[in-house]
Amino acid sequence: MLPATALTLAVLAALLAWPVPAALAHSRWPVRDPLVALLCWQAVGLAGGLSMIGALLVHGLAPWGHSLPEAGWAVLVSRPAEGAVRGDHWVALTLAAVLAFQLVGVLVLSWVRIARTRRRHRELLELVVQPAPQEDARLLEHPAPVAFCIPGARPLLVLSSGMVAELDEEQLAAVVAHERAHLAERHHLLLLPFVAWKAALPVLPAAERAHGAVRELVEMRADDVALGSLRGAAPRRTLAEAIVAAAGGPGGGVVPTGALAVGGAGVRARVVRLLEPADPLPAPARWAALTAAVLLLLLPTALLLLPAVG
């Protein structure tokens, strides 16, 4: 394994830790196609993790082989190193193990903790909610206009009595469609890696930026899916009014941790986007963004699996 491979991975990790997330977060095109933007964010997060851990592994295992699979197999079968094993090799391997354990461990712990919290909230809510007029929704007696869903194996879609009283039939349909979109597309799974990334690397500015951007894009994607199922003369205005109503009420203490609420992240940007819609992202631009995401995942993978050259 040549140092150039580890250096390339380290440079890629540095780019994905700050400049790339910053550029993506400040770009204007993601609001034109939130789904493609979400896929790009997933690629940035996964490629960044692979690059950070891979750079350390490549350098640490360099004395044992000319590719990561070869070196890993040599260590596994206790084959002697081909070159001198210095202290920096052991430091790199230790840091790789710590970072991998940190990232994967926090991801698993975040999943378990959030799942447990959602299950507890679901069990408590099931004791007090009643069937709502909307199919598959439940009614919670509370004066604040609130609507949220708790994803999981047994999803729960909740409307407060305040929400039902404040909104008309079309607005309520928009709210329910928004929450159904969250559940149907399993948006909580798109959020989880960035919740874990933020918890594992709180000192990294990109972690906070990525988490905020993904939360907002998830809500925009749910808005788009909801619009596709709404009827009426002005579905965009109907959904925007419902979002404003949900965001304007004192419902912060009602929405449980881990739930996805219609009045969630990026309310102002979402309302502006609904009332002043931009042109959809052109097909060539969509394919270019998707291709870039795929290549971003393939680059560190190839560097890790193929023999080092140059």
Tab-separated table of C-alpha atoms in Angstrom:
chain	number	residue	atom	x	y	z
A	1	MET	CA	0.000	0.000	0.000
A	2	LEU	CA	1.471	3.305	-1.004
A	3	PRO	CA	1.131	6.461	1.106
A	4	ALA	CA	-0.651	8.146	-1.823
A	5	THR	CA	-3.754	6.008	-1.192
A	6	ALA	CA	-4.009	7.028	2.450
A	7	LEU	CA	-3.310	10.644	1.500
A	8	THR	CA	-6.041	10.610	-1.139
A	9	LEU	CA	-8.540	9.208	1.339
A	10	ALA	CA	-7.487	11.764	3.956
A	11	VAL	CA	-7.968	14.630	1.495
A	12	LEU	CA	-11.367	13.249	0.499
A	13	ALA	CA	-12.344	12.916	4.174
A	14	ALA	CA	-11.324	16.523	4.810
A	15	LEU	CA	-13.358	17.741	1.842
A	16	LEU	CA	-16.423	15.780	2.991
A	17	ALA	CA	-16.022	17.007	6.568
A	18	TRP	CA	-16.409	20.680	5.756
A	19	PRO	CA	-16.256	22.219	2.245
A	20	VAL	CA	-18.610	19.782	0.503
A	21	PRO	CA	-21.339	19.830	3.214
A	22	ALA	CA	-21.038	23.618	3.436
A	23	ALA	CA	-21.425	23.988	-0.318
A	24	LEU	CA	-24.375	21.583	-0.442
A	25	ALA	CA	-26.087	23.266	2.507
A	26	HIS	CA	-25.794	26.689	0.873
A	27	SER	CA	-26.807	25.546	-2.613
A	28	ARG	CA	-30.180	26.609	-3.940
A	29	TRP	CA	-30.924	23.578	-6.084
A	30	PRO	CA	-31.817	21.112	-3.249
A	31	VAL	CA	-35.156	22.846	-2.601
A	32	ARG	CA	-36.060	22.172	-6.242
A	33	ASP	CA	-35.639	18.415	-5.754
A	34	PRO	CA	-35.448	17.408	-2.079
A	35	LEU	CA	-35.358	13.676	-2.855
A	36	VAL	CA	-32.209	13.934	-4.978
A	37	ALA	CA	-30.658	16.248	-2.391
A	38	LEU	CA	-31.387	13.729	0.365
A	39	LEU	CA	-29.650	11.007	-1.635
A	40	CYS	CA	-26.656	13.308	-2.097
A	41	TRP	CA	-26.506	13.958	1.646
A	42	GLN	CA	-26.579	10.220	2.340
A	43	ALA	CA	-23.677	9.768	-0.085
A	44	VAL	CA	-21.707	12.577	1.577
A	45	GLY	CA	-22.198	11.067	5.032
A	46	LEU	CA	-21.342	7.505	4.049
A	47	ALA	CA	-18.388	8.452	1.857
A	48	GLY	CA	-17.078	10.737	4.577
A	49	GLY	CA	-17.142	7.957	7.157
A	50	LEU	CA	-15.491	5.492	4.778
A	51	SER	CA	-12.793	7.997	3.896
A	52	MET	CA	-11.965	8.936	7.482
A	53	ILE	CA	-11.713	5.366	8.718
A	54	GLY	CA	-10.204	4.123	5.454
A	55	ALA	CA	-7.351	6.626	5.464
A	56	LEU	CA	-6.284	5.432	8.903
A	57	LEU	CA	-6.656	1.757	7.992
A	58	VAL	CA	-4.729	2.107	4.753
A	59	HIS	CA	-1.817	3.742	6.525
A	60	GLY	CA	-1.915	1.463	9.545
A	61	LEU	CA	-2.002	-1.763	7.527
A	62	ALA	CA	0.508	-0.655	4.875
A	63	PRO	CA	3.310	-2.968	6.156
A	64	TRP	CA	1.127	-6.055	5.656
A	65	GLY	CA	0.098	-5.730	2.019
A	66	HIS	CA	-0.521	-3.708	-1.131
A	67	SER	CA	-4.311	-3.515	-0.774
A	68	LEU	CA	-6.670	-3.367	2.158
A	69	PRO	CA	-8.129	-6.882	1.567
A	70	GLU	CA	-4.631	-8.354	1.239
A	71	ALA	CA	-3.338	-6.586	4.341
A	72	GLY	CA	-6.434	-7.441	6.341
A	73	TRP	CA	-6.157	-11.103	5.421
A	74	ALA	CA	-2.463	-11.103	6.344
A	75	VAL	CA	-3.268	-9.753	9.792
A	76	LEU	CA	-6.159	-12.198	10.187
A	77	VAL	CA	-3.972	-15.230	9.460
A	78	SER	CA	-1.074	-13.793	11.484
A	79	ARG	CA	1.256	-13.485	8.508
A	80	PRO	CA	4.361	-11.401	9.258
A	81	ALA	CA	4.476	-7.863	7.945
A	82	GLU	CA	6.370	-7.301	4.718
A	83	GLY	CA	7.809	-3.993	5.932
A	84	ALA	CA	8.787	-2.309	9.157
A	85	VAL	CA	5.875	-1.660	11.526
A	86	ARG	CA	6.396	1.755	13.076
A	87	GLY	CA	4.626	3.490	15.900
A	88	ASP	CA	2.590	5.654	13.532
A	89	HIS	CA	1.108	2.483	12.014
A	90	TRP	CA	-0.146	1.351	15.419
A	91	VAL	CA	-1.464	4.844	16.178
A	92	ALA	CA	-3.363	4.894	12.877
A	93	LEU	CA	-4.896	1.458	13.529
A	94	THR	CA	-5.903	2.490	17.033
A	95	LEU	CA	-7.521	5.687	15.786
A	96	ALA	CA	-9.331	3.774	13.026
A	97	ALA	CA	-10.740	1.326	15.571
A	98	VAL	CA	-11.797	4.123	17.914
A	99	LEU	CA	-13.418	6.141	15.126
A	100	ALA	CA	-15.225	3.119	13.675
A	101	PHE	CA	-16.468	2.115	17.113
A	102	GLN	CA	-17.558	5.702	17.772
A	103	LEU	CA	-19.475	6.114	14.526
A	104	VAL	CA	-21.054	2.658	14.385
A	105	GLY	CA	-21.613	2.494	18.120
A	106	VAL	CA	-23.328	5.867	18.255
A	107	LEU	CA	-25.459	4.912	15.241
A	108	VAL	CA	-26.632	1.719	16.953
A	109	LEU	CA	-27.156	3.441	20.294
A	110	SER	CA	-29.092	6.261	18.623
A	111	TRP	CA	-31.314	3.726	16.872
A	112	VAL	CA	-31.985	1.823	20.092
A	113	ARG	CA	-32.580	4.957	22.157
A	114	ILE	CA	-34.889	6.592	19.613
A	115	ALA	CA	-36.793	3.335	19.026
A	116	ARG	CA	-37.275	2.891	22.766
A	117	THR	CA	-38.436	6.488	23.168
A	118	ARG	CA	-40.875	6.184	20.285
A	119	ARG	CA	-42.262	2.933	21.663
A	120	ARG	CA	-42.797	4.498	25.081
A	121	HIS	CA	-44.534	7.557	23.623
A	122	ARG	CA	-46.678	5.359	21.385
A	123	GLU	CA	-47.802	3.245	24.324
A	124	LEU	CA	-48.706	6.340	26.341
A	125	LEU	CA	-50.541	7.982	23.462
A	126	GLU	CA	-52.550	4.857	22.708
A	127	LEU	CA	-54.037	5.178	26.183
A	128	VAL	CA	-55.467	8.636	25.520
A	129	VAL	CA	-56.068	9.015	21.782
A	130	GLN	CA	-59.372	8.294	20.073
A	131	PRO	CA	-60.232	7.423	16.474
A	132	ALA	CA	-60.206	10.505	14.235
A	133	PRO	CA	-62.499	11.149	11.259
A	134	GLN	CA	-59.467	10.795	8.968
A	135	GLU	CA	-58.606	7.217	8.121
A	136	ASP	CA	-55.612	5.787	10.064
A	137	ALA	CA	-55.349	8.937	12.224
A	138	ARG	CA	-55.915	9.302	15.972
A	139	LEU	CA	-57.356	12.266	17.844
A	140	LEU	CA	-55.589	13.732	20.886
A	141	GLU	CA	-57.506	16.122	23.134
A	142	HIS	CA	-55.275	19.190	23.261
A	143	PRO	CA	-56.036	22.839	22.411
A	144	ALA	CA	-52.786	23.461	20.492
A	145	PRO	CA	-52.885	22.805	16.735
A	146	VAL	CA	-50.557	19.833	16.466
A	147	ALA	CA	-50.089	17.000	13.975
A	148	PHE	CA	-47.321	14.433	14.080
A	149	CYS	CA	-46.503	10.829	13.351
A	150	ILE	CA	-44.454	8.300	15.277
A	151	PRO	CA	-42.737	5.939	12.817
A	152	GLY	CA	-41.846	2.358	13.527
A	153	ALA	CA	-43.276	-1.132	13.251
A	154	ARG	CA	-46.631	0.194	14.511
A	155	PRO	CA	-46.783	3.774	13.200
A	156	LEU	CA	-49.099	6.268	14.825
A	157	LEU	CA	-50.524	9.391	13.161
A	158	VAL	CA	-51.921	11.902	15.658
A	159	LEU	CA	-54.042	15.029	15.218
A	160	SER	CA	-54.857	17.275	18.147
A	161	SER	CA	-58.393	18.501	18.736
A	162	GLY	CA	-57.004	22.020	18.393
A	163	MET	CA	-55.759	21.199	14.911
A	164	VAL	CA	-59.089	19.689	13.885
A	165	ALA	CA	-60.947	22.729	15.217
A	166	GLU	CA	-58.689	25.291	13.548
A	167	LEU	CA	-58.319	23.824	10.070
A	168	ASP	CA	-60.911	23.184	7.410
A	169	GLU	CA	-61.396	19.835	5.692
A	170	GLU	CA	-58.919	20.490	2.863
A	171	GLN	CA	-56.224	21.736	5.251
A	172	LEU	CA	-56.658	18.694	7.465
A	173	ALA	CA	-56.333	16.463	4.415
A	174	ALA	CA	-53.075	18.246	3.589
A	175	VAL	CA	-51.731	17.668	7.101
A	176	VAL	CA	-52.633	13.976	7.043
A	177	ALA	CA	-51.089	13.559	3.585
A	178	HIS	CA	-47.873	15.170	4.831
A	179	GLU	CA	-47.612	12.813	7.791
A	180	ARG	CA	-48.484	9.786	5.661
A	181	ALA	CA	-45.599	10.735	3.361
A	182	HIS	CA	-43.194	10.629	6.301
A	183	LEU	CA	-44.375	7.141	7.201
A	184	ALA	CA	-44.572	5.763	3.650
A	185	GLU	CA	-41.061	6.880	2.701
A	186	ARG	CA	-39.555	6.078	6.128
A	187	HIS	CA	-37.999	9.485	6.511
A	188	HIS	CA	-36.856	8.655	10.037
A	189	LEU	CA	-34.294	6.301	8.501
A	190	LEU	CA	-32.891	9.133	6.377
A	191	LEU	CA	-32.504	11.266	9.496
A	192	LEU	CA	-30.916	8.634	11.721
A	193	PRO	CA	-27.358	8.671	10.264
A	194	PHE	CA	-27.145	12.429	10.727
A	195	VAL	CA	-28.507	12.293	14.261
A	196	ALA	CA	-25.734	9.796	14.986
A	197	TRP	CA	-23.120	11.840	13.107
A	198	LYS	CA	-24.021	14.931	15.138
A	199	ALA	CA	-23.828	12.963	18.387
A	200	ALA	CA	-20.576	11.188	17.493
A	201	LEU	CA	-18.723	14.249	16.199
A	202	PRO	CA	-20.258	17.279	17.935
A	203	VAL	CA	-17.136	19.400	17.350
A	204	LEU	CA	-17.452	18.992	13.582
A	205	PRO	CA	-19.384	21.961	12.118
A	206	ALA	CA	-20.506	19.837	9.166
A	207	ALA	CA	-22.369	17.463	11.477
A	208	GLU	CA	-24.702	20.194	12.732
A	209	ARG	CA	-25.079	21.660	9.256
A	210	ALA	CA	-25.883	18.297	7.693
A	211	HIS	CA	-28.412	17.410	10.388
A	212	GLY	CA	-30.259	20.706	9.945
A	213	ALA	CA	-30.258	20.481	6.154
A	214	VAL	CA	-31.541	16.902	6.101
A	215	ARG	CA	-34.319	17.692	8.603
A	216	GLU	CA	-35.505	20.529	6.400
A	217	LEU	CA	-35.284	18.495	3.191
A	218	VAL	CA	-37.258	15.647	4.735
A	219	GLU	CA	-40.083	18.058	5.503
A	220	MET	CA	-39.942	19.513	1.984
A	221	ARG	CA	-40.074	16.032	0.500
A	222	ALA	CA	-43.151	15.237	2.605
A	223	ASP	CA	-44.716	18.488	1.381
A	224	ASP	CA	-44.104	17.449	-2.235
A	225	VAL	CA	-45.602	14.000	-1.748
A	226	ALA	CA	-48.601	15.510	0.024
A	227	LEU	CA	-49.228	17.929	-2.851
A	228	GLY	CA	-49.494	15.015	-5.246
A	229	SER	CA	-52.486	13.616	-3.371
A	230	LEU	CA	-54.368	16.862	-2.643
A	231	ARG	CA	-57.410	18.113	-4.445
A	232	GLY	CA	-58.801	21.603	-4.632
A	233	ALA	CA	-58.152	24.869	-6.412
A	234	ALA	CA	-55.006	25.855	-4.518
A	235	PRO	CA	-53.348	22.852	-2.828
A	236	ARG	CA	-50.082	24.736	-2.275
A	237	ARG	CA	-51.784	27.517	-0.354
A	238	THR	CA	-53.867	24.981	1.558
A	239	LEU	CA	-50.774	23.105	2.729
A	240	ALA	CA	-48.904	26.344	3.491
A	241	GLU	CA	-51.761	27.565	5.687
A	242	ALA	CA	-51.813	24.242	7.537
A	243	ILE	CA	-48.049	24.413	8.148
A	244	VAL	CA	-48.307	27.972	9.479
A	245	ALA	CA	-51.169	26.982	11.787
A	246	ALA	CA	-49.208	24.039	13.189
A	247	ALA	CA	-46.019	26.071	13.610
A	248	GLY	CA	-47.754	29.040	15.203
A	249	GLY	CA	-49.359	27.198	18.090
A	250	PRO	CA	-47.739	26.309	21.439
A	251	GLY	CA	-47.347	22.663	20.471
A	252	GLY	CA	-43.694	22.192	21.267
A	253	GLY	CA	-44.423	20.318	24.465
A	254	VAL	CA	-46.960	18.044	22.787
A	255	VAL	CA	-44.872	16.606	19.951
A	256	PRO	CA	-42.888	13.702	21.437
A	257	THR	CA	-39.193	13.140	20.886
A	258	GLY	CA	-38.532	11.181	17.706
A	259	ALA	CA	-41.826	12.170	16.071
A	260	LEU	CA	-42.096	13.906	12.701
A	261	ALA	CA	-44.423	16.912	12.797
A	262	VAL	CA	-45.985	18.920	9.996
A	263	GLY	CA	-44.855	22.114	11.708
A	264	GLY	CA	-41.281	20.874	11.963
A	265	ALA	CA	-38.023	22.186	10.522
A	266	GLY	CA	-37.709	25.024	7.999
A	267	VAL	CA	-41.247	26.391	8.261
A	268	ARG	CA	-40.457	29.734	6.628
A	269	ALA	CA	-38.488	28.198	3.745
A	270	ARG	CA	-41.188	25.594	3.181
A	271	VAL	CA	-44.000	28.149	3.093
A	272	VAL	CA	-42.082	30.384	0.666
A	273	ARG	CA	-41.315	27.332	-1.471
A	274	LEU	CA	-45.001	26.376	-1.576
A	275	LEU	CA	-46.305	29.848	-2.362
A	276	GLU	CA	-43.504	30.814	-4.763
A	277	PRO	CA	-42.506	27.496	-6.324
A	278	ALA	CA	-39.267	27.346	-8.276
A	279	ASP	CA	-38.972	25.430	-11.511
A	280	PRO	CA	-38.322	21.697	-11.015
A	281	LEU	CA	-34.737	20.581	-11.350
A	282	PRO	CA	-34.107	19.695	-15.041
A	283	ALA	CA	-33.590	16.028	-15.816
A	284	PRO	CA	-29.916	16.476	-16.831
A	285	ALA	CA	-29.200	18.222	-13.533
A	286	ARG	CA	-30.971	15.477	-11.585
A	287	TRP	CA	-28.951	12.778	-13.311
A	288	ALA	CA	-25.753	14.755	-12.808
A	289	ALA	CA	-26.419	15.026	-9.062
A	290	LEU	CA	-27.280	11.328	-8.783
A	291	THR	CA	-24.204	10.361	-10.778
A	292	ALA	CA	-22.038	12.521	-8.520
A	293	ALA	CA	-23.525	10.795	-5.468
A	294	VAL	CA	-22.792	7.345	-6.884
A	295	LEU	CA	-19.247	8.314	-7.850
A	296	LEU	CA	-18.722	9.783	-4.406
A	297	LEU	CA	-19.527	6.403	-2.889
A	298	LEU	CA	-17.472	4.464	-5.436
A	299	LEU	CA	-14.300	6.536	-5.010
A	300	PRO	CA	-13.448	5.625	-1.389
A	301	THR	CA	-14.686	2.079	-1.964
A	302	ALA	CA	-12.326	1.640	-4.916
A	303	LEU	CA	-9.430	3.157	-3.002
A	304	LEU	CA	-10.048	0.748	-0.144
A	305	LEU	CA	-10.466	-2.416	-2.200
A	306	LEU	CA	-8.127	-2.035	-5.144
A	307	PRO	CA	-4.336	-2.341	-4.988
A	308	ALA	CA	-2.612	0.980	-4.443
A	309	VAL	CA	-0.950	2.517	-7.452
A	310	GLY	CA	1.244	5.495	-8.187
